[in-house]
Amino acid sequence: MAHEHTADHAHGEHDHHGPAHGWRRWVYATNHKDIGTMYLVFACIMFFVGGAMAMIIRAELFKPGLQLVDPQFFNSMTTMHALIMIFGAVMPAWTGLANWMIPMQVGAPDMALPRLNNFSFWILPFAFTLLLGTLFVPGGAPAGGWTLYPPLSLQGGDGFPMAIFAIHLMGASSILGSINVVVTIMNMRAPGVGLLNMPLFCWSWLITAYLLIATMPVLAGAVTMLLTDHFFGTSFFSASGGGDPVMFQHIFWFFGHPEVYILILPAFGIISEIIPTFSRKPLFGYDAMVYATAAIAFLSFIVWAHHMFTVGMPLAGQLFFTLSTMLISIPTGVKVFNWTATMWKGSLTFEPPMLFALSFLFLFTIGGFSGLMLAVVPADFQYHDTYFVVAHFHYVLVPGAIFAIMAGVYYWLPKWTGKMYDQKLGTWHFWLSTIFVNVLFFPQHFLGLAGMPRRIPDYSTQFTDWNMVSSIGAFGFGLSQLLLPYIIWKCVKSSGEKATSHVWEGSHGLEWELSSPPPYHSWTDPPSGDVIKRGVQH
Amino acid sequence: MGTLKQAEDLERRARVRRSALVLGLVALSFYVAFIAMSVARA
């Protein structure tokens, strides 16, 4: 209560600047919490749209032969599922969490550039309307895979330029959002919040933002060149005109590999917040965690060609990209070790955020190990473009990135709403998700090792059993995700148990020094010395 | 005190604007550089 009093006292006099009413609140939003909420709602909608596409894919693959969709549409589904999940669900969810939490965690009143923040968000609905619109034009949606490799991607119909424009818009939104994050963290920290004592979620986002600023323009450059090859007679990637299609792959993966870390680094930040809270211990090795995050970000720029071993490259190139890829396991191992050491002899409890964080720890590590297998050139020759790769990156992205987002939502939801959610339902959500995600993706390792290629609507009969198991897992996982919006809706609408300012017994950080829910404008006056001392943990 | 706080605030706003512009230019230069590199290579 004493803490709540502090926060309320500090901000009570500003509370009369409440939100606008009706649609104006959202369309003209400049408040970081409103924009954060819009990002999260948008990400949730896209998660279910992309998820519905995954259901179509798994329904088609339930048994061999073609039963539900034609091959062209199946390929559109794989391509759109990836683009929507990456750019529409995971990235906006991270930006939403950044918007909500970074100003509160660094003691700032808002993001540094609130109007730019509004613009970054409102670009997204237009981008995804355009992308989804490709499903309804002649030639259909892009079907060449999310990697957009030419010459295949250049054979698309009217949807091709729409998709390229949508990708440009998504990139612009990400870059503007990232600039906002960097500028906020570098310029808006309250006195006493230093770079080496701010929460790791802020650190991981700061590094992610630099990655985004450096790599999204590279993707934009690559797709601009695809566009000029298609419509303006250039031959960047056309062998018949003297260009080089392999150059596209190099440029794409120079963006694409750091993109993987863009999706996972904020997850590392969230897990580093949750595990200490529910272990009731400070994070083990804070500095090492920061340096490990920076090391992963640096290494992510020098490993891109491990996606292209089968294209052919000199032995020196193969060795370099194998070894640099394996090097990433060192800082990642530091992180896994530190999370485990944080729990060691801790006073652990298993509320939904901790359950999702633990599941992340185990299952993300499985994804990491299969990544190491793929880094070995002769093995990659065997695994490349098989379901083993599909299993690998889904282990990294689903129980990795998406479970971390869920952990973050369950961790901060009582802070956002001022009410406790139904933890029993949250625990059900966790168990169903964790069981079904393994039923869904683990058999895909076996399918890949047995030689089943990815991105095909039909397959040889020896792959039937594991495909059926995988599809059953997919339907179970998809259905169990409906619990998440229900739990959130129930929490928002209920007049149930009120959340205290600290919510969780072991929580530390400036956001927990604010009341639950926090005032519409938080930290309009910087937190006082006492608040900083309590809230800053390292 | 008030004038000092205002001066600090103005200074911070200028810093925010400056760093946002620099980061925007970095992003733009990556975009242009990769296209230029591809033009040179082609």
XYZ file of C-alpha atoms in Angstrom:
580
model
C 0.000 0.000 0.000
C 2.854 2.318 0.850
C 4.181 1.909 -2.648
C 0.815 2.514 -4.206
C 0.527 5.645 -2.174
C 3.877 6.858 -3.494
C 2.855 6.357 -7.085
C -0.587 7.808 -6.685
C 0.780 10.794 -4.836
C 3.369 11.420 -7.524
C 0.824 11.311 -10.325
C -2.479 12.169 -8.831
C -2.276 15.792 -9.849
C -1.875 14.836 -13.517
C -4.687 12.326 -13.617
C -7.173 14.852 -14.963
C -5.484 14.537 -18.375
C -7.493 11.382 -19.016
C -7.967 9.649 -22.326
C -10.142 11.044 -25.107
C -13.484 9.324 -25.577
C -14.679 7.027 -28.376
C -12.736 6.359 -31.557
C -10.636 9.501 -31.171
C -8.809 7.908 -28.238
C -7.473 5.208 -30.547
C -7.096 6.925 -33.910
C -5.298 9.962 -32.482
C -3.605 7.997 -29.684
C -0.252 9.289 -28.509
C -0.302 7.666 -25.068
C 2.161 4.767 -24.905
C -0.297 2.543 -23.040
C -3.076 3.059 -25.614
C -0.688 2.445 -28.492
C 0.718 -0.598 -26.686
C -2.799 -1.959 -26.283
C -3.542 -1.427 -29.979
C -0.343 -3.240 -30.977
C -1.219 -6.165 -28.713
C -4.814 -6.414 -29.965
C -3.578 -6.219 -33.557
C -0.983 -8.935 -32.881
C -3.658 -11.144 -31.302
C -5.950 -10.794 -34.331
C -3.068 -11.567 -36.701
C -2.066 -14.550 -34.528
C -5.491 -16.064 -35.108
C -5.525 -15.185 -38.829
C -2.079 -16.765 -39.279
C -3.165 -19.627 -37.046
C -6.228 -20.293 -39.221
C -3.883 -20.590 -42.209
C -1.775 -23.079 -40.237
C -4.940 -25.102 -39.598
C -5.616 -25.229 -43.348
C -2.046 -26.429 -43.937
C -2.277 -29.129 -41.262
C -5.760 -30.213 -42.383
C -4.454 -30.709 -45.915
C -1.468 -32.667 -44.579
C -3.593 -34.858 -42.290
C -3.369 -37.617 -44.865
C -1.612 -38.126 -48.204
C -3.238 -36.971 -51.423
C -4.969 -33.725 -52.208
C -8.239 -33.296 -50.312
C -9.025 -29.736 -49.312
C -7.096 -27.148 -51.311
C -5.223 -26.981 -54.592
C -1.404 -26.885 -54.487
C -1.165 -23.201 -55.481
C -3.449 -22.174 -52.617
C -1.541 -24.473 -50.238
C 1.688 -22.690 -51.145
C -0.038 -19.329 -50.642
C -1.059 -20.517 -47.182
C 2.506 -21.465 -46.189
C 3.815 -18.131 -47.487
C 1.095 -15.986 -45.923
C 1.168 -17.911 -42.633
C 4.859 -17.096 -42.250
C 4.583 -13.437 -43.284
C 1.593 -12.864 -41.009
C 3.032 -14.655 -37.977
C 6.438 -12.946 -38.258
C 5.469 -9.414 -39.253
C 1.865 -9.311 -38.062
C 1.826 -11.299 -34.833
C 5.223 -11.671 -33.150
C 6.855 -8.338 -34.081
C 3.798 -6.167 -33.256
C 3.340 -8.109 -29.988
C 6.908 -7.212 -28.991
C 6.357 -3.595 -29.985
C 3.144 -3.557 -27.962
C 4.931 -4.881 -24.895
C 7.760 -2.373 -25.473
C 5.254 0.471 -25.675
C 3.502 -0.557 -22.509
C 6.531 -1.387 -20.414
C 9.637 0.558 -21.472
C 8.464 4.039 -20.354
C 7.212 2.600 -17.053
C 10.420 0.624 -16.521
C 12.814 3.502 -17.189
C 10.753 6.090 -15.301
C 9.718 8.089 -18.399
C 6.312 9.733 -18.891
C 5.878 8.319 -22.401
C 7.811 7.244 -25.487
C 10.128 9.975 -26.752
C 8.220 10.491 -30.019
C 4.508 9.893 -29.329
C 3.144 11.059 -32.685
C 5.673 8.959 -34.576
C 4.510 6.123 -32.332
C 0.924 6.624 -33.508
C 2.084 6.666 -37.142
C 4.160 3.471 -36.679
C 1.108 1.614 -35.450
C -1.433 2.891 -37.946
C 0.757 1.876 -40.888
C 0.245 -1.762 -39.896
C -3.503 -2.230 -40.532
C -3.015 -0.803 -44.037
C -0.015 -3.067 -44.673
C -1.884 -6.195 -43.642
C -5.094 -5.251 -45.447
C -2.940 -4.996 -48.545
C -1.198 -8.300 -47.845
C -4.428 -10.161 -47.102
C -6.000 -8.471 -50.132
C -3.640 -10.474 -52.343
C -5.822 -13.520 -51.603
C -8.597 -11.941 -53.697
C -6.743 -10.739 -56.797
C -5.998 -12.637 -60.036
C -3.044 -14.960 -59.503
C -3.729 -15.173 -55.801
C -1.508 -14.452 -52.841
C 2.282 -14.850 -52.987
C 3.111 -18.554 -53.047
C 6.892 -18.667 -53.362
C 7.606 -18.907 -49.643
C 8.203 -16.059 -47.183
C 11.811 -15.883 -48.426
C 10.495 -14.561 -51.764
C 13.328 -16.177 -53.735
C 13.440 -15.181 -57.408
C 12.732 -16.342 -60.031
C 9.779 -18.134 -58.379
C 8.469 -15.076 -56.542
C 8.587 -13.052 -59.790
C 6.046 -15.417 -61.346
C 3.271 -14.204 -59.046
C 0.139 -12.499 -60.286
C -1.348 -9.134 -59.357
C -0.687 -9.923 -55.701
C 3.069 -9.583 -56.167
C 3.379 -5.756 -56.164
C 0.770 -5.568 -53.376
C 2.833 -7.899 -51.212
C 6.022 -5.938 -51.965
C 4.335 -2.682 -50.970
C 2.954 -4.323 -47.821
C 6.462 -5.495 -46.886
C 7.787 -1.953 -47.385
C 5.061 -0.614 -45.087
C 5.759 -3.240 -42.405
C 9.454 -2.386 -42.621
C 8.765 1.342 -42.286
C 6.572 0.685 -39.257
C 9.263 -1.457 -37.614
C 12.030 1.063 -38.292
C 10.015 3.983 -36.898
C 9.026 1.935 -33.848
C 12.657 0.964 -33.278
C 13.898 4.537 -33.562
C 11.356 5.420 -30.892
C 12.591 2.656 -28.587
C 16.274 3.610 -28.956
C 15.600 7.317 -28.497
C 13.382 6.665 -25.462
C 15.876 4.428 -23.699
C 18.859 6.644 -24.484
C 17.230 9.969 -23.632
C 14.265 9.460 -21.326
C 15.625 7.371 -18.457
C 14.881 8.904 -15.074
C 17.860 10.062 -13.009
C 19.214 6.992 -11.202
C 18.181 4.560 -13.939
C 21.518 3.764 -15.540
C 22.197 1.623 -18.583
C 23.625 -1.131 -16.402
C 20.767 -1.225 -13.937
C 17.737 -0.979 -16.190
C 15.554 -4.071 -16.620
C 16.782 -6.675 -19.083
C 13.572 -6.318 -21.100
C 14.736 -2.758 -21.928
C 18.237 -3.993 -22.761
C 17.014 -6.762 -25.009
C 14.674 -4.328 -26.778
C 17.423 -1.711 -27.178
C 19.615 -4.258 -28.936
C 16.669 -5.568 -30.958
C 15.874 -2.017 -32.082
C 19.423 -1.534 -33.393
C 19.120 -4.853 -35.240
C 15.851 -3.711 -36.804
C 17.263 -0.355 -37.895
C 20.174 -2.125 -39.565
C 18.307 -4.994 -41.223
C 14.801 -3.895 -42.209
C 16.221 -1.474 -44.839
C 18.173 -4.402 -46.291
C 14.930 -6.354 -46.799
C 13.339 -3.226 -48.235
C 16.272 -2.876 -50.652
C 15.977 -6.520 -51.711
C 12.244 -6.355 -52.409
C 12.624 -2.996 -54.181
C 15.044 -4.711 -56.545
C 12.568 -7.583 -57.022
C 9.995 -4.975 -57.967
C 12.254 -3.272 -60.503
C 13.209 -6.667 -61.962
C 9.519 -7.448 -62.411
C 8.236 -4.127 -63.722
C 11.129 -1.953 -64.877
C 13.325 -4.323 -66.851
C 16.300 -4.482 -64.480
C 18.172 -7.750 -64.003
C 19.474 -7.712 -60.455
C 18.429 -11.282 -59.881
C 17.755 -12.505 -63.407
C 20.483 -14.740 -64.814
C 19.251 -14.139 -68.384
C 20.007 -10.430 -68.017
C 23.389 -10.913 -66.344
C 22.046 -10.823 -62.799
C 22.414 -13.356 -60.035
C 19.475 -15.006 -58.247
C 21.850 -16.232 -55.518
C 22.676 -12.608 -54.697
C 19.046 -12.202 -53.587
C 19.503 -15.081 -51.173
C 22.610 -13.460 -49.689
C 20.852 -10.114 -49.271
C 17.671 -11.710 -47.960
C 19.467 -13.760 -45.315
C 21.643 -10.814 -44.302
C 18.268 -9.483 -43.152
C 16.705 -12.846 -42.391
C 19.062 -14.213 -39.808
C 19.172 -11.098 -37.604
C 15.374 -11.153 -38.012
C 15.334 -14.465 -36.144
C 17.040 -12.697 -33.230
C 14.700 -9.735 -33.565
C 11.941 -12.244 -32.832
C 13.707 -13.932 -29.916
C 15.851 -11.315 -28.096
C 12.867 -9.559 -26.429
C 11.808 -13.038 -25.265
C 15.162 -13.369 -23.486
C 14.431 -10.043 -21.789
C 11.000 -11.129 -20.572
C 12.227 -14.493 -19.305
C 14.993 -12.633 -17.451
C 12.284 -10.608 -15.683
C 9.969 -13.509 -14.855
C 12.362 -16.166 -13.570
C 13.869 -13.942 -10.804
C 10.365 -12.833 -9.738
C 9.044 -16.349 -9.244
C 12.357 -17.629 -7.846
C 12.408 -14.725 -5.371
C 16.070 -14.146 -6.157
C 17.939 -11.521 -8.167
C 18.900 -12.548 -11.681
C 22.153 -14.490 -11.732
C 24.803 -12.650 -13.799
C 23.021 -9.489 -14.957
C 26.110 -8.066 -16.693
C 26.819 -11.376 -18.417
C 23.225 -11.398 -19.690
C 23.666 -7.942 -21.225
C 26.955 -8.861 -22.883
C 25.533 -12.193 -24.068
C 22.597 -10.388 -25.709
C 24.977 -7.974 -27.443
C 27.210 -10.872 -28.537
C 24.232 -12.756 -30.023
C 23.201 -9.604 -31.900
C 26.713 -9.126 -33.295
C 27.072 -12.763 -34.317
C 23.678 -12.699 -36.015
C 25.228 -10.509 -38.750
C 27.948 -12.981 -39.695
C 26.071 -16.273 -39.995
C 23.582 -15.626 -42.784
C 24.948 -18.081 -45.355
C 24.218 -21.102 -43.157
C 20.745 -20.854 -44.715
C 22.321 -21.416 -48.127
C 24.839 -24.231 -47.731
C 23.166 -26.274 -50.456
C 23.503 -23.419 -52.958
C 27.206 -24.197 -53.030
C 30.077 -22.194 -51.623
C 33.839 -22.553 -51.189
C 35.092 -24.761 -48.340
C 36.396 -21.698 -46.482
C 32.909 -20.191 -46.603
C 31.333 -23.395 -45.336
C 33.803 -23.566 -42.441
C 33.390 -19.898 -41.557
C 29.596 -20.008 -41.480
C 29.526 -23.327 -39.610
C 31.884 -22.076 -36.917
C 30.321 -18.616 -36.578
C 26.897 -20.261 -36.238
C 28.159 -22.618 -33.556
C 29.691 -19.663 -31.707
C 26.156 -18.349 -31.057
C 25.583 -21.297 -28.750
C 28.112 -19.799 -26.295
C 26.253 -16.587 -25.352
C 22.958 -18.475 -25.634
C 24.352 -21.119 -23.275
C 25.373 -18.341 -20.868
C 21.751 -17.237 -20.800
C 20.300 -20.707 -20.248
C 22.886 -21.303 -17.510
C 22.087 -17.988 -15.805
C 18.326 -18.608 -15.855
C 18.910 -22.050 -14.352
C 21.320 -20.633 -11.758
C 18.734 -17.977 -10.860
C 16.292 -20.745 -9.979
C 18.912 -22.710 -8.048
C 17.926 -22.749 -4.371
C 15.237 -20.178 -5.104
C 11.845 -20.169 -3.466
C 9.964 -21.150 -6.603
C 6.253 -20.887 -7.277
C 4.520 -21.835 -10.497
C 2.005 -19.207 -11.548
C 1.159 -19.023 -15.288
C 3.992 -16.597 -16.233
C 6.579 -18.864 -14.582
C 5.083 -21.973 -16.160
C 5.347 -20.441 -19.623
C 8.888 -19.220 -18.824
C 9.968 -22.725 -17.777
C 8.390 -24.245 -20.856
C 10.279 -21.645 -22.893
C 13.523 -22.643 -21.213
C 13.208 -26.340 -22.057
C 11.618 -26.125 -25.481
C 13.611 -23.183 -26.823
C 16.745 -25.108 -25.886
C 15.519 -28.046 -28.010
C 15.117 -25.586 -30.909
C 18.635 -24.332 -30.246
C 20.091 -27.837 -30.330
C 18.433 -28.716 -33.635
C 19.838 -25.402 -34.923
C 23.321 -26.610 -34.035
C 22.672 -29.790 -36.018
C 21.690 -27.665 -39.009
C 24.916 -25.652 -38.718
C 26.962 -28.700 -39.716
C 27.359 -28.572 -43.504
C 27.182 -32.294 -44.404
C 24.211 -32.766 -42.063
C 22.519 -29.662 -43.486
C 22.818 -31.151 -46.975
C 20.598 -33.952 -45.673
C 18.177 -31.835 -43.603
C 17.856 -28.806 -45.887
C 14.281 -27.997 -46.975
C 12.880 -30.918 -44.978
C 10.435 -30.937 -42.091
C 13.427 -31.091 -39.741
C 14.000 -27.402 -40.512
C 10.278 -26.711 -40.018
C 10.436 -28.430 -36.612
C 13.597 -26.499 -35.671
C 12.347 -23.003 -36.355
C 8.897 -23.682 -34.943
C 10.489 -24.833 -31.673
C 12.361 -21.523 -31.605
C 9.382 -19.385 -32.546
C 6.354 -21.017 -30.917
C 7.454 -22.287 -27.495
C 10.240 -19.701 -27.838
C 8.924 -16.315 -28.942
C 5.175 -16.914 -28.604
C 5.358 -18.602 -25.186
C 7.509 -15.690 -23.980
C 4.875 -13.234 -25.236
C 2.220 -15.215 -23.363
C 4.428 -15.286 -20.262
C 4.798 -11.494 -20.544
C 1.057 -10.976 -20.979
C 0.277 -13.176 -17.934
C 3.009 -11.385 -15.975
C 1.889 -7.814 -16.652
C -1.866 -8.256 -17.266
C -2.767 -7.562 -13.599
C -0.595 -4.428 -13.739
C -2.336 -3.231 -16.915
C -5.887 -3.946 -15.812
C -5.615 -3.594 -12.031
C -7.324 -6.989 -11.683
C -6.128 -10.545 -11.233
C -7.003 -12.935 -14.017
C -8.234 -16.500 -13.605
C -4.943 -18.248 -12.827
C -6.540 -21.681 -12.965
C -7.597 -21.088 -16.561
C -4.139 -19.660 -17.263
C -2.609 -22.884 -15.945
C -4.967 -24.894 -18.188
C -3.865 -22.734 -21.104
C -0.244 -23.498 -20.246
C -0.632 -27.281 -19.996
C -2.747 -27.594 -23.153
C -0.324 -25.371 -25.088
C 2.770 -27.188 -23.880
C 1.397 -30.676 -24.528
C -0.060 -29.880 -27.942
C 2.918 -27.831 -29.144
C 5.094 -30.927 -28.659
C 2.535 -33.218 -30.292
C 2.474 -30.750 -33.182
C 6.158 -30.094 -33.772
C 8.195 -32.965 -32.288
C 7.068 -35.552 -34.903
C 8.152 -33.115 -37.608
C 11.768 -33.878 -36.622
C 11.158 -37.551 -37.503
C 9.424 -36.615 -40.759
C 12.341 -34.401 -41.749
C 14.967 -36.991 -40.862
C 13.013 -39.503 -42.947
C 13.200 -37.096 -45.877
C 9.807 -35.395 -46.093
C 10.290 -32.095 -47.949
C 8.651 -28.888 -46.687
C 6.169 -26.707 -48.650
C 4.329 -29.591 -50.360
C 0.586 -30.337 -50.124
C 0.972 -34.074 -50.735
C 3.451 -36.679 -49.567
C 4.539 -40.261 -49.829
C 2.488 -42.714 -47.740
C 5.329 -43.651 -45.355
C 4.986 -40.190 -43.810
C 1.274 -40.591 -42.981
C 1.336 -41.567 -39.294
C 3.499 -38.743 -37.984
C 1.649 -36.241 -40.167
C -1.626 -37.332 -38.575
C -0.129 -36.956 -35.102
C 1.266 -33.536 -36.016
C -2.095 -32.381 -37.396
C -3.941 -33.546 -34.266
C -1.414 -31.555 -32.230
C -2.047 -28.530 -34.456
C -5.828 -28.639 -33.980
C -5.383 -29.067 -30.217
C -2.872 -26.241 -30.024
C -5.034 -23.958 -32.172
C -8.156 -24.586 -30.108
C -6.364 -24.152 -26.785
C -5.177 -20.693 -27.874
C -8.782 -19.496 -27.746
C -8.362 -19.564 -23.972
C -5.962 -16.603 -24.093
C -8.389 -13.935 -25.410
C -11.101 -15.422 -23.174
C -8.912 -15.093 -20.061
C -7.974 -11.516 -20.998
C -11.591 -10.584 -21.774
C -12.766 -12.140 -18.509
C -10.078 -10.257 -16.586
C -10.914 -6.902 -18.205
C -14.672 -7.332 -17.742
C -14.680 -8.931 -14.305
C -15.101 -7.040 -11.065
C -12.981 -9.713 -9.379
C -9.925 -9.625 -7.183
C -8.049 -6.320 -7.351
C -4.327 -6.464 -8.089
C -1.910 -4.763 -5.718
C 0.794 -2.485 -7.079
C 3.448 -5.209 -6.794
C 1.094 -8.001 -7.993
C 3.688 -10.771 -7.531
C 5.511 -11.284 -4.255
C 8.987 -11.309 -5.796
C 8.565 -8.560 -8.403
C 11.091 -5.721 -8.570
C 11.209 -2.860 -11.031
C 9.883 0.644 -11.479
C 6.677 -0.558 -13.153
C 5.722 -2.296 -9.903
C 6.090 0.986 -7.995
C 3.102 2.358 -9.904
C -0.455 1.562 -8.908
C -2.345 -1.235 -10.703
C -3.642 -0.112 -13.140
C -1.046 2.617 -13.582
C -2.221 6.214 -14.031
C -2.986 7.219 -17.627
C 0.148 9.390 -17.501
C 2.771 7.653 -15.397
C 6.054 9.178 -14.200
C 5.145 12.715 -15.261
C 7.509 13.576 -12.425
C 10.599 11.375 -12.348
C 10.537 8.720 -9.604
C 12.066 9.876 -6.336
C 15.319 8.528 -4.907
C 13.499 6.115 -2.598
C 11.352 4.762 -5.402
C 14.444 4.326 -7.569
C 16.217 2.511 -4.730
C 13.303 0.115 -4.312
C 12.558 -0.310 -7.986
C 16.002 -0.605 -9.496
C 17.275 -4.032 -8.709
C 20.857 -4.332 -9.850
C 14.927 26.399 -10.890
C 12.045 26.571 -13.340
C 14.220 28.116 -16.032
C 16.872 25.463 -15.458
C 14.311 22.668 -15.804
C 12.950 24.269 -18.961
C 16.437 24.562 -20.407
C 17.107 20.901 -19.615
C 13.834 19.973 -21.237
C 14.640 21.907 -24.401
C 18.069 20.353 -24.512
C 16.546 16.890 -24.173
C 14.016 17.552 -26.918
C 16.817 18.631 -29.235
C 18.768 15.489 -28.336
C 15.725 13.290 -29.018
C 15.167 14.919 -32.406
C 18.852 14.697 -33.305
C 19.232 11.035 -32.393
C 15.985 10.100 -34.183
C 17.229 11.822 -37.327
C 20.622 10.123 -37.147
C 18.996 6.696 -36.750
C 16.630 7.438 -39.640
C 19.606 8.379 -41.794
C 21.416 5.184 -40.801
C 18.386 3.154 -41.906
C 18.158 5.085 -45.178
C 21.854 4.620 -45.863
C 21.555 0.836 -45.380
C 18.692 0.817 -47.894
C 20.613 2.848 -50.476
C 23.925 1.074 -49.838
C 22.545 -2.402 -50.492
C 20.886 -1.306 -53.718
C 24.064 0.527 -54.779
C 26.144 -2.554 -53.988
C 23.838 -4.694 -56.122
C 24.000 -2.174 -58.982
C 27.785 -2.223 -58.816
C 27.845 -6.035 -58.764
C 25.361 -6.401 -61.616
